[in-house]
Coordinates of C-alpha atoms in Angstrom, one line a residue:
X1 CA 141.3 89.5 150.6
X2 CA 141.9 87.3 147.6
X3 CA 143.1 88.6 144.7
X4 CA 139.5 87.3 142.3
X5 CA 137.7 89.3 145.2
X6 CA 139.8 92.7 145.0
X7 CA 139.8 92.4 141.1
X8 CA 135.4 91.8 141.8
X9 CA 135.8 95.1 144.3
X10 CA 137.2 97.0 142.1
X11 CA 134.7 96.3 139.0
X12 CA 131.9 97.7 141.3
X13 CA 133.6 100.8 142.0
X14 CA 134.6 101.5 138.4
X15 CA 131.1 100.8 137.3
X16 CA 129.8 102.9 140.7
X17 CA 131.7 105.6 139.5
X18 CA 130.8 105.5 135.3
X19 CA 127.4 105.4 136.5
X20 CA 128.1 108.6 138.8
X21 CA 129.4 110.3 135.8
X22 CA 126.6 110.0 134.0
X23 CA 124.2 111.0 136.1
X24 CA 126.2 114.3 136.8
X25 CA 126.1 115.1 132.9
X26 CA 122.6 114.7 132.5
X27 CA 121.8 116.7 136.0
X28 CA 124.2 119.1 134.0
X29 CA 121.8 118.8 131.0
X30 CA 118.6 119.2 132.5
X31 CA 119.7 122.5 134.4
X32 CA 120.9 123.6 130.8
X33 CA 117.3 122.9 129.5
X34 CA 116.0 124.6 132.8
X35 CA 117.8 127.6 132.2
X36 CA 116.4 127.5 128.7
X37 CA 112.6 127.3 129.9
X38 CA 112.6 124.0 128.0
X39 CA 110.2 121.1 129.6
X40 CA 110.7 117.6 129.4
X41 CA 107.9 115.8 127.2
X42 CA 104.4 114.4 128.3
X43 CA 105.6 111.3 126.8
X44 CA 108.7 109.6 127.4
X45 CA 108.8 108.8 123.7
X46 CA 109.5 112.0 122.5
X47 CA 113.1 112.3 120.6
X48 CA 113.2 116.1 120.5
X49 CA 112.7 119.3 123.1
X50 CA 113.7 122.5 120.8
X51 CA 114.3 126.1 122.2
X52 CA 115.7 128.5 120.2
X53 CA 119.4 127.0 119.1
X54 CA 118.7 123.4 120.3
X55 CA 117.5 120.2 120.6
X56 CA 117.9 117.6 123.0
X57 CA 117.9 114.5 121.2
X58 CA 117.3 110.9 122.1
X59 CA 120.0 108.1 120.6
X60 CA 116.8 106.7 119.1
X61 CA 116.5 102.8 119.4
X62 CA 114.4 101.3 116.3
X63 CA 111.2 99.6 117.5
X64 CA 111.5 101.3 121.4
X65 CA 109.0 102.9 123.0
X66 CA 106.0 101.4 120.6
X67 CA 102.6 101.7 121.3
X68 CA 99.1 101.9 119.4
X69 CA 98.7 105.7 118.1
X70 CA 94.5 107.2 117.3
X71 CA 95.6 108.2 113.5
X72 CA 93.5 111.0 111.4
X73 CA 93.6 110.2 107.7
X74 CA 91.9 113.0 105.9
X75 CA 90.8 111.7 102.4
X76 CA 89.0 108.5 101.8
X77 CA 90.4 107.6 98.0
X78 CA 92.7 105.0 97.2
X79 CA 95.9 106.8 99.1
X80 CA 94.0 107.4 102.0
X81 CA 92.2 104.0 102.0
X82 CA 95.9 101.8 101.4
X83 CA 97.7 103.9 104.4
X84 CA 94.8 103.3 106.9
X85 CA 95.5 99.4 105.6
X86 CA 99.1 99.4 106.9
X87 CA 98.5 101.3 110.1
X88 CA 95.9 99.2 110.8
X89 CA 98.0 96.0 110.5
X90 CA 100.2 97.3 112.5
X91 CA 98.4 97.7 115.7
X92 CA 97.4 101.5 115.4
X93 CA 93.8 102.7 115.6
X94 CA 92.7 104.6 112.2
X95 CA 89.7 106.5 111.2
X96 CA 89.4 108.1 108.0
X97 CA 87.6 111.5 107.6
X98 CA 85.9 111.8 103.7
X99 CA 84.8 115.1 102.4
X100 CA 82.0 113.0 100.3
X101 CA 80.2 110.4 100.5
X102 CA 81.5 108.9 97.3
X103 CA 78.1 108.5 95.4
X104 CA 78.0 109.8 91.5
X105 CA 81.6 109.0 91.0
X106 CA 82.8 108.2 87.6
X107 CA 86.4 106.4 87.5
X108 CA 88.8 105.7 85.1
X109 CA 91.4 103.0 84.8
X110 CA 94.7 102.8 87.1
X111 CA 98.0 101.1 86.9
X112 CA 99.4 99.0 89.3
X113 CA 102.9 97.8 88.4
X114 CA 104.9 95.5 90.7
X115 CA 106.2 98.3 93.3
X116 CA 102.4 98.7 94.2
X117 CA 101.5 95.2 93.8
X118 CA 104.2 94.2 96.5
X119 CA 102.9 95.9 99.1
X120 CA 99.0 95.3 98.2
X121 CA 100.2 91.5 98.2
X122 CA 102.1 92.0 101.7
X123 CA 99.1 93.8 103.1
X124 CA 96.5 90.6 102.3
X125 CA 94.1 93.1 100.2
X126 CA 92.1 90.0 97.5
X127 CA 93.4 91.0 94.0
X128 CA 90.4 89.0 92.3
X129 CA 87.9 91.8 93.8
X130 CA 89.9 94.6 92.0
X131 CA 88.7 92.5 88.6
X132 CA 92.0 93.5 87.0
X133 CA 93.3 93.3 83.6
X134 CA 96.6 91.2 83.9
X135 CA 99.3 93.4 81.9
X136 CA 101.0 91.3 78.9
X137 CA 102.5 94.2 76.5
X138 CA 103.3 97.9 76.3
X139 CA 102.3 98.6 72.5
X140 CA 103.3 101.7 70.7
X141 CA 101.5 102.1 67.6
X142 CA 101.9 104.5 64.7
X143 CA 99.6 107.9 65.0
X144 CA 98.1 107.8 61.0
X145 CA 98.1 103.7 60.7
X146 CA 97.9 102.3 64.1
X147 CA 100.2 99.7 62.8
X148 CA 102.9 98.8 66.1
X149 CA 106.0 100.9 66.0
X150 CA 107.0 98.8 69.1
X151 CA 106.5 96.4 71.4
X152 CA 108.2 95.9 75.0
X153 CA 106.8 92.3 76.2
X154 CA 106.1 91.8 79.7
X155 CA 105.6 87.7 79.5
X156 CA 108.4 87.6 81.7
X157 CA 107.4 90.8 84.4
X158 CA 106.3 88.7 87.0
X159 CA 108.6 86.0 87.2
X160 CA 111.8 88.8 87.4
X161 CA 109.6 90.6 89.5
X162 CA 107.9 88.9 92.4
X163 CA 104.5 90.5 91.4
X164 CA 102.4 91.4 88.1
X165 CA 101.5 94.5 86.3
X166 CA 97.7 94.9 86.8
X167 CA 95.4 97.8 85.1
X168 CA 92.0 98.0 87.4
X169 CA 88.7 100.3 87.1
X170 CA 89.4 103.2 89.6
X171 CA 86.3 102.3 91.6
X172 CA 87.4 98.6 91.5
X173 CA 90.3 99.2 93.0
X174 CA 88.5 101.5 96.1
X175 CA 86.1 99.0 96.9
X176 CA 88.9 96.1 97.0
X177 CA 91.1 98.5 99.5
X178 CA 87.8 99.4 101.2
X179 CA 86.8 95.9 101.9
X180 CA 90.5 95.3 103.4
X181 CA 90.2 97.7 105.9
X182 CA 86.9 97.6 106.6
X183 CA 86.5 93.9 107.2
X184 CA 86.8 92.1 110.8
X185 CA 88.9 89.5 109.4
X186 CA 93.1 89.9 109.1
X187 CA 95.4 92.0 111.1
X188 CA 94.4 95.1 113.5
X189 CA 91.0 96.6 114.2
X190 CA 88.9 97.6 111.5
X191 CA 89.4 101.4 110.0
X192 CA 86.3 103.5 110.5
X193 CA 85.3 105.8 107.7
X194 CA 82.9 109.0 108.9
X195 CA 81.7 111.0 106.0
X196 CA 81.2 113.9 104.7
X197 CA 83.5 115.7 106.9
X198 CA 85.4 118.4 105.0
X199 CA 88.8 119.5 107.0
X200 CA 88.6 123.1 107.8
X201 CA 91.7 123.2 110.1
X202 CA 94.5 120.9 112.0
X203 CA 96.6 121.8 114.9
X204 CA 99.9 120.1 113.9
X205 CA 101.4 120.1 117.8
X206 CA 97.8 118.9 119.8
X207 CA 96.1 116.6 117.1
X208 CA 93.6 119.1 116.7
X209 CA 91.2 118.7 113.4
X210 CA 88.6 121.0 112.8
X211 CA 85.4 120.2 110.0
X212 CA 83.3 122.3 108.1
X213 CA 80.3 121.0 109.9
X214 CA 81.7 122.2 113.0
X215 CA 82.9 119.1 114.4
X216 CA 86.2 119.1 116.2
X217 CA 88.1 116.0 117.2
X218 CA 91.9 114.8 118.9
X219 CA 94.5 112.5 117.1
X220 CA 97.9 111.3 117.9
X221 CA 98.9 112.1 114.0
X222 CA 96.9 113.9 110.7
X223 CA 97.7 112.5 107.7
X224 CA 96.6 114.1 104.9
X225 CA 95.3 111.7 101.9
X226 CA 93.2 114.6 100.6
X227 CA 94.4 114.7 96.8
X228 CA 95.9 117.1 94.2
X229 CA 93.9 121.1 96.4
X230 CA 94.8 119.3 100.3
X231 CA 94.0 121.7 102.8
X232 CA 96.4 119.5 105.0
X233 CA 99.0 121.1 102.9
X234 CA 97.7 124.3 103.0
X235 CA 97.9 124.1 106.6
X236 CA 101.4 122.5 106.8
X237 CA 102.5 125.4 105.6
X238 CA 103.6 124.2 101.6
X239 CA 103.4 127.1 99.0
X240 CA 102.5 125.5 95.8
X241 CA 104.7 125.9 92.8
X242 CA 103.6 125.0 89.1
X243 CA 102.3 126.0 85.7
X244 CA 99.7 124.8 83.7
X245 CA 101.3 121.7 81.4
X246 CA 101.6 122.4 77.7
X247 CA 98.7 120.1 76.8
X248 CA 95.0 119.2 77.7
X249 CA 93.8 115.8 78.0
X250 CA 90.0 114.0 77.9
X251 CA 89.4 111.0 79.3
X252 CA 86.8 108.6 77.7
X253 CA 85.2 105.4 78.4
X254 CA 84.5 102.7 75.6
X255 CA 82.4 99.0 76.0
X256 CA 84.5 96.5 74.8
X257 CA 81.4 94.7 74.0
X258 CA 79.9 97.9 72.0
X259 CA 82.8 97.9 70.0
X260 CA 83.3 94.4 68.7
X261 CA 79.2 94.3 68.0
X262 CA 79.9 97.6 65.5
X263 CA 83.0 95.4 64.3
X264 CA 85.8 97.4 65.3
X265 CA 89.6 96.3 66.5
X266 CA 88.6 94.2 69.8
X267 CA 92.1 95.9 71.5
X268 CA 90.5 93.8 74.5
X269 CA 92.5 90.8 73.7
X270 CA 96.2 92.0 73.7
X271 CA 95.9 92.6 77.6
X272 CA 98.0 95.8 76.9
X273 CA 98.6 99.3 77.5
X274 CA 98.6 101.0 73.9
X275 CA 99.6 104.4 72.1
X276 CA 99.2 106.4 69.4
X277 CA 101.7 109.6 69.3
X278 CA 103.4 111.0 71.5
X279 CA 106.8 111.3 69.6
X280 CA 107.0 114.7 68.2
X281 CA 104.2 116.5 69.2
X282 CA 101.6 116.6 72.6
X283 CA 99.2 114.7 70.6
X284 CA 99.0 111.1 72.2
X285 CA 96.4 108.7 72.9
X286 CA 96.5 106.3 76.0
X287 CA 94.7 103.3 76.1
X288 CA 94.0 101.1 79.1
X289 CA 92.2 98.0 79.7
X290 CA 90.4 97.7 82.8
X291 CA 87.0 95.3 84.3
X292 CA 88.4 92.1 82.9
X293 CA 88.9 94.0 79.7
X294 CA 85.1 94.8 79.4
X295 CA 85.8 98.3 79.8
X296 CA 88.7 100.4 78.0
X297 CA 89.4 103.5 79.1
X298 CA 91.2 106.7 77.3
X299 CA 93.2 109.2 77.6
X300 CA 93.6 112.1 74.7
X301 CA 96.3 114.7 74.8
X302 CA 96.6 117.4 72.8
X303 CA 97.9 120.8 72.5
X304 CA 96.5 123.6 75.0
X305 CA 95.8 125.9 72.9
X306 CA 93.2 123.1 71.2
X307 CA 91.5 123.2 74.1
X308 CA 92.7 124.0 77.8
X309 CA 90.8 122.6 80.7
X310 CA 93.0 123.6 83.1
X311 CA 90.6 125.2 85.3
X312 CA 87.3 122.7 84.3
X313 CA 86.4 120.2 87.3
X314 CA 86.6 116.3 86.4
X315 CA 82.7 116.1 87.1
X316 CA 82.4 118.4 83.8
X317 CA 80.9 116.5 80.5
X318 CA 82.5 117.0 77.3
X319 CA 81.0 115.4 73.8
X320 CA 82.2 113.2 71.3
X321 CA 82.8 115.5 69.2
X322 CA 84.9 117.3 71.1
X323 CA 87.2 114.6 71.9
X324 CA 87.3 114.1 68.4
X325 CA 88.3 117.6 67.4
X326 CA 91.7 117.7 67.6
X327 CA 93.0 114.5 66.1
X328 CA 91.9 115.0 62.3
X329 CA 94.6 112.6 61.4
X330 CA 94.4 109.5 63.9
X331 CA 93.9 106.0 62.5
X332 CA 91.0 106.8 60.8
X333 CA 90.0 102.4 61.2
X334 CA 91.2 101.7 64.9
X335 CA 91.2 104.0 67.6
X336 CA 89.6 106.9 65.9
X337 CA 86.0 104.5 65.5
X338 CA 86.7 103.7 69.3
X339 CA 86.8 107.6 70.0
X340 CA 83.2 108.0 68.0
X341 CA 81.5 105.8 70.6
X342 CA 82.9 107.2 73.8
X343 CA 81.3 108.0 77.1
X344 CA 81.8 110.0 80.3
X345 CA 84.3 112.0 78.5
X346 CA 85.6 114.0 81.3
X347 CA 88.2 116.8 81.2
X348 CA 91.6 116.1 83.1
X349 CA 93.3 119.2 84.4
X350 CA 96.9 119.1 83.8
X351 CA 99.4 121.1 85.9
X352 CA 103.3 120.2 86.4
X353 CA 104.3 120.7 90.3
X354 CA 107.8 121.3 91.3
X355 CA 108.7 118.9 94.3
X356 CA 107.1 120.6 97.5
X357 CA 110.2 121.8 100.5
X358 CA 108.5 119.9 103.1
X359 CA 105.7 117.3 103.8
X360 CA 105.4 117.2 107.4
X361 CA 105.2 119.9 110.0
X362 CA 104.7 118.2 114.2
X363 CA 102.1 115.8 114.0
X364 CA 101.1 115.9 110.6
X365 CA 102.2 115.3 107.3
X366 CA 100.7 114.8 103.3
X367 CA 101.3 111.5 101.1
X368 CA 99.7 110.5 97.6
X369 CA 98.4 113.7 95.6
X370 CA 98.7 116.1 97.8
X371 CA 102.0 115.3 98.1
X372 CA 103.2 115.0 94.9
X373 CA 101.1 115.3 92.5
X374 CA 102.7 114.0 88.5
X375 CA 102.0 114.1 85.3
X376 CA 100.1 110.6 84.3
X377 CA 102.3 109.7 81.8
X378 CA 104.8 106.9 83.8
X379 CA 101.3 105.5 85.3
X380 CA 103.1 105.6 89.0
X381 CA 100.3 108.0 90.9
X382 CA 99.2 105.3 92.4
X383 CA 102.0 103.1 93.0
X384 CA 103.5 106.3 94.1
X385 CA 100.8 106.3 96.4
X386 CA 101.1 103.0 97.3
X387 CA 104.2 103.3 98.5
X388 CA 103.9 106.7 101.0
X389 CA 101.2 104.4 102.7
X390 CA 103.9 101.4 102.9
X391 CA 106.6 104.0 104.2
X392 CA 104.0 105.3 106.7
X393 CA 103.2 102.0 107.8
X394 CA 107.1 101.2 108.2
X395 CA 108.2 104.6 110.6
X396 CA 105.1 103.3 112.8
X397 CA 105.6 99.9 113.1
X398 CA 106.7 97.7 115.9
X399 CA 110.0 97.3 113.6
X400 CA 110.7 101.1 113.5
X401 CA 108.7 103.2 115.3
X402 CA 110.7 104.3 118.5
X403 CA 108.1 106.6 120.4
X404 CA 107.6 110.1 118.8
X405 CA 105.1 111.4 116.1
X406 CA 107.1 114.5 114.6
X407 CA 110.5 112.1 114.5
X408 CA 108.7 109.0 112.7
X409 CA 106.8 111.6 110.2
X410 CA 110.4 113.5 109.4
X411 CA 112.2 109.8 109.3
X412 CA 108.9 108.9 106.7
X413 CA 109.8 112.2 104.6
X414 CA 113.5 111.6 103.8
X415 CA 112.6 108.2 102.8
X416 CA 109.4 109.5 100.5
X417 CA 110.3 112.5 99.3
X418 CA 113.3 111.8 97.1
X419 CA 112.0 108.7 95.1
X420 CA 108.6 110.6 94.7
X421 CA 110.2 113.4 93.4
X422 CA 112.2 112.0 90.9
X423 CA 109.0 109.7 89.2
X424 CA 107.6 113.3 89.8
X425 CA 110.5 114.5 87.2
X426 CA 110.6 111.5 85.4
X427 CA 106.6 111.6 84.4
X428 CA 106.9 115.3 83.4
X429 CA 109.3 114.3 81.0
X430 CA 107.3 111.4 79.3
X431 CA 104.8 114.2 78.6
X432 CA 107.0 115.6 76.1
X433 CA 108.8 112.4 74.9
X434 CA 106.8 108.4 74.7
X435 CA 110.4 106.9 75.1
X436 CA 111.0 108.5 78.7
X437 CA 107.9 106.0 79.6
X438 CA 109.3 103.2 82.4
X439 CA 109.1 100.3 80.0
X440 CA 110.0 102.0 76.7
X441 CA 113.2 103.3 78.5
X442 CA 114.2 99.6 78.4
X443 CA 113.5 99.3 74.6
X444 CA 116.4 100.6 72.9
X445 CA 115.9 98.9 69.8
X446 CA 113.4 101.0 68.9
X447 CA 114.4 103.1 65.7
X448 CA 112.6 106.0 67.2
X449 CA 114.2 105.6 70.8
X450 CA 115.3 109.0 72.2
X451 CA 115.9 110.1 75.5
X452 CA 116.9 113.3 77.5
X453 CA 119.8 111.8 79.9
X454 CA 120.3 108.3 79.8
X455 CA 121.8 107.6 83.2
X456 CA 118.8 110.0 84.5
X457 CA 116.4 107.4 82.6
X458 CA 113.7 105.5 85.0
X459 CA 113.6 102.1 84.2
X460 CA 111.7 99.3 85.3
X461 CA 114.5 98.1 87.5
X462 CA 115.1 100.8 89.4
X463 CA 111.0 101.2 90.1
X464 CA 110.9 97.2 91.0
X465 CA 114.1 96.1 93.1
X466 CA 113.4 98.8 95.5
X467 CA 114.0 97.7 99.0
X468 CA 112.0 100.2 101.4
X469 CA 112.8 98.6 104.6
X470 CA 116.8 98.9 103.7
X471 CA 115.7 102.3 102.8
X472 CA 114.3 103.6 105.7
X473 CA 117.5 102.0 108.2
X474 CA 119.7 104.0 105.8
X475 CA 117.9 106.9 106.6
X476 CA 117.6 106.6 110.5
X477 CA 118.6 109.7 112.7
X478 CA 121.6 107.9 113.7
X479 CA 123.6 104.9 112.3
X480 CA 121.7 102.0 112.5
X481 CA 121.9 99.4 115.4
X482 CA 124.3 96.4 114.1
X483 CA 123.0 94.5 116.8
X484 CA 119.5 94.8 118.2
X485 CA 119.2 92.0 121.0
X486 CA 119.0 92.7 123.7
X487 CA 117.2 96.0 123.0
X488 CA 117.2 98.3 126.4
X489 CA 114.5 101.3 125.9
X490 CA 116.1 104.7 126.1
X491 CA 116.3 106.3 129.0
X492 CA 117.1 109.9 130.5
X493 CA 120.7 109.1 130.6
X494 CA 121.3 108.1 127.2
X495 CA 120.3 111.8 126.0
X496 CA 122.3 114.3 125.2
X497 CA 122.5 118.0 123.8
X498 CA 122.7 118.6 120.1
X499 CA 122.1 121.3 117.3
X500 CA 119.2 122.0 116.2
X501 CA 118.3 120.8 112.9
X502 CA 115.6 121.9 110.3
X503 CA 112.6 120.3 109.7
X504 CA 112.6 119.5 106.1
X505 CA 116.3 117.8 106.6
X506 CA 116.9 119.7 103.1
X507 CA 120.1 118.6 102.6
X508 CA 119.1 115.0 102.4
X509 CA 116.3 115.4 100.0
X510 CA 117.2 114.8 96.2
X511 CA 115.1 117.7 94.7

């Protein structure tokens, strides 16, 4: 026997044998999990079998394992619309279950700043339907004179940015995500939206949703996209924490068009959000441009005891004269002539939330509203929003997604829930104080500039140079692959028997 030959014998038995061991420690294993009345999975996916005191977990491989999921989203509003989007694109078939039927709606106007814009951008949804107003200025004017107290210019935004800083009309802004994941054209099969199907109940380990109307059907996952009261939460398990907010608000709508013919400030042109207040009391005014600037839509905040909506419904009417009632003082030439002509003056209930201990539970988890709902005051609900439906897209995706519902919907929650939670903070804090606003906490100049904590300050940086995919391989159940080629699927041998860990993964969530 040469000696190239021997060496080449001896190779095969070495591997013979490491092959040998392995298959003795998992035959070890599985008699472990026997004796435990544990069962392997109906899908080979699966990353975790849990009895009592333990889990047997796989050495997940990102983007192993993927294959096109049946996805519930309960709630048909913008959240629910823009995470059907990025499953869709990614291969997954989506239907969304609305409790409506969306007729009778009256919107207001909503921010998009860059962070939402990316991923509306990245997901091929046509900007130009949204008819937005292109963002130019954040003005802050003075309460009696409405003379600016200052000005943060965003002339630059986009260019440092990658995206602009758009205000649309609510109802804009559905249609434009409805058209994108409705339409046969671009990525994935189209979404299907059924109707006025209100979820009674979910089984978070079969799929199971149950309707008010009796209807019953089977999913792969349940998201919940069903706003500020989700039964999905309720059913998750989440016990809701929070207090009515010190102060009430009214929304109003004002013609732009109305307003010039009666000769009053055309705030139209500045292509800017604007306020009055907010600097040492709850009285502040929020104006935002929306419909090309044809339509400019306020908020007015004010002092509970003035008036507390905190219980009214947004469908309830208020007069002009009550929006009026509490701001005896407000620029009696600009904004105060504006208030006199406003319409569908709706109440806005205001409650603060304190960050929620889970948002997932098996197959099902929250995003948007109903899983964190904020204070308006940093405009992020929707980018906010915006973003759970990016992460959700991410944990499902060919890139990510390595075979198992609960573990992609835990992996989506660590990634979510601390950056939520802190704009959650963040916008509670702007309530009390303009200058905690993203934007103003840039403008330092400003004689009136006062914050809480300034190395807890949001600022437009942090919101902006967020990178979500770096995020979520930070945030994988074991250190990330350094090398991913050749990728080998998991396999029974590569698993092994480790605590048990909780569901929330507390410890790594930044409360």
């Amino acid at each position: 026997m040469t000696v190239s030959s021997a060496a080449s014998s001896l190779h095969l038995q070495e591997h013979f044998y490491h092959q040998l061991h392995r298959l003795s420690e998992l035959l070890y294993k599985l008699i472990v999990l026997r004796k435990r009345n544990i069962h392997l999975p109906r899908s080979l996916g699966l990353t975790t079998l849990s009895s009592k005191n333990t889990t047997l977990s796989l050495k997940m491989q990102p983007g192993t394992n993927w294959q096109p999921l049946d996805i519930a989203v309960i709630g048909g509003g913008i959240g629910g619309l823009a995470v059907s989007i990025a499953l869709r694109r990614d291969g997954h078939k989506v239907t969304i279950y609305e409790r409506a039927d969306f007729a009778g709606e009256v919107g207001a106007s909503i921010s998009c700043a860059a962070n939402g814009m990316k991923w509306l951008s990245e997901w091929g949804v046509d900007i130009a339907k949204g008819d937005g107003v292109y963002l130019r200025k954040l003005i802050n004017r003075d309460w009696a004179t409405g003379e600016p107290v200052s000005v943060y210019d965003l002339g630059d935004y986009e260019e440092k940015w990658g995206h602009p800083y758009y205000m649309f009309h609510r109802q804009d802004m559905h249609k434009m995500l409805m058209d994108t994941a409705m339409q046969e054209e671009g990525k994935g099969t189209p979404v299907k939206l059924i109707v006025n199907h209100k979820c009674q109940d979910i089984n978070t380990e079969t799929g199971e949703v149950t309707f008010h109307n009796g209807t019953q059907v089977k999913h792969d996952a349940i998201i919940g996209a069903d706003g500020i009261g989700s039964q999905v939460r309720k059913l998750i398990g989440i016990q809701v924490e929070k207090r009515p907010a010190d102060s009430s608000c009214l929304h109003a709508n004002v013609d732009t068009a109305e307003a010039v013919k009666r000769g009053y400030v055309d705030y139209s042109k500045n292509s800017a959000i604007e306020y009055w207040g907010g600097h040492h009391s709850w009285n502040k005014i929020v104006l935002s441009p929306c419909n090309g600037g044809s339509l400019l839509s306020y908020y007015c905040f004010f002092p509970r005891e003035k008036g507390d909506y905190s219980e009214q419904k947004w469908d309830a009417d208020a007069d002009v004269s009550e929006l009026l009632a509490p701001y005896p003082d407000l620029d009696p030439n600009g904004v105060h002539k504006h208030l006199e002509i406003g319409k569908e003056i709706r109440p806005w209930r205001l409650w603060v939330h304190e960050p929620y201990s889970h948002w997932q539970k098996g197959v099902a988890c929250i995003m948007g509203d109903a899983a964190h709902p904020m204070m308006p005051d940093q405009s992020q609900g929707a980018c906010m929003a915006l973003e759970d439906s990016a992460a959700l897209g991410l944990v499902f995706s060919k890139e990510f997604y390595a075979g198992s519902v609960p573990e992609a919907l835990k992996l989506y929650e660590k990634v979510r829930h601390w950056r939520a939670s802190r704009v959650q903070a963040a916008s509670a804090r702007a309530r009390e104080n303009i200058h905690e606003r993203i934007g103003f906490t840039d403008n330092t100049d400003n004689p009136l500039y006062k914050v809480k904590d300034e190395k807890n300050k949001l600022t437009i940086a942090e919101m902006n140079s967020y990178d979500m995919r770096e995020d979520v391989k930070s945030k994988w159940p074991s250190a990330w692959p350094q090398s991913r080629s050749p990728v080998r699927k998991p396999s029974g041998l590569d698993a092994e028997v480790a605590p048990q860990t909780n569901g929330v993964n507390g410890s790594e969530i930044a409360h």
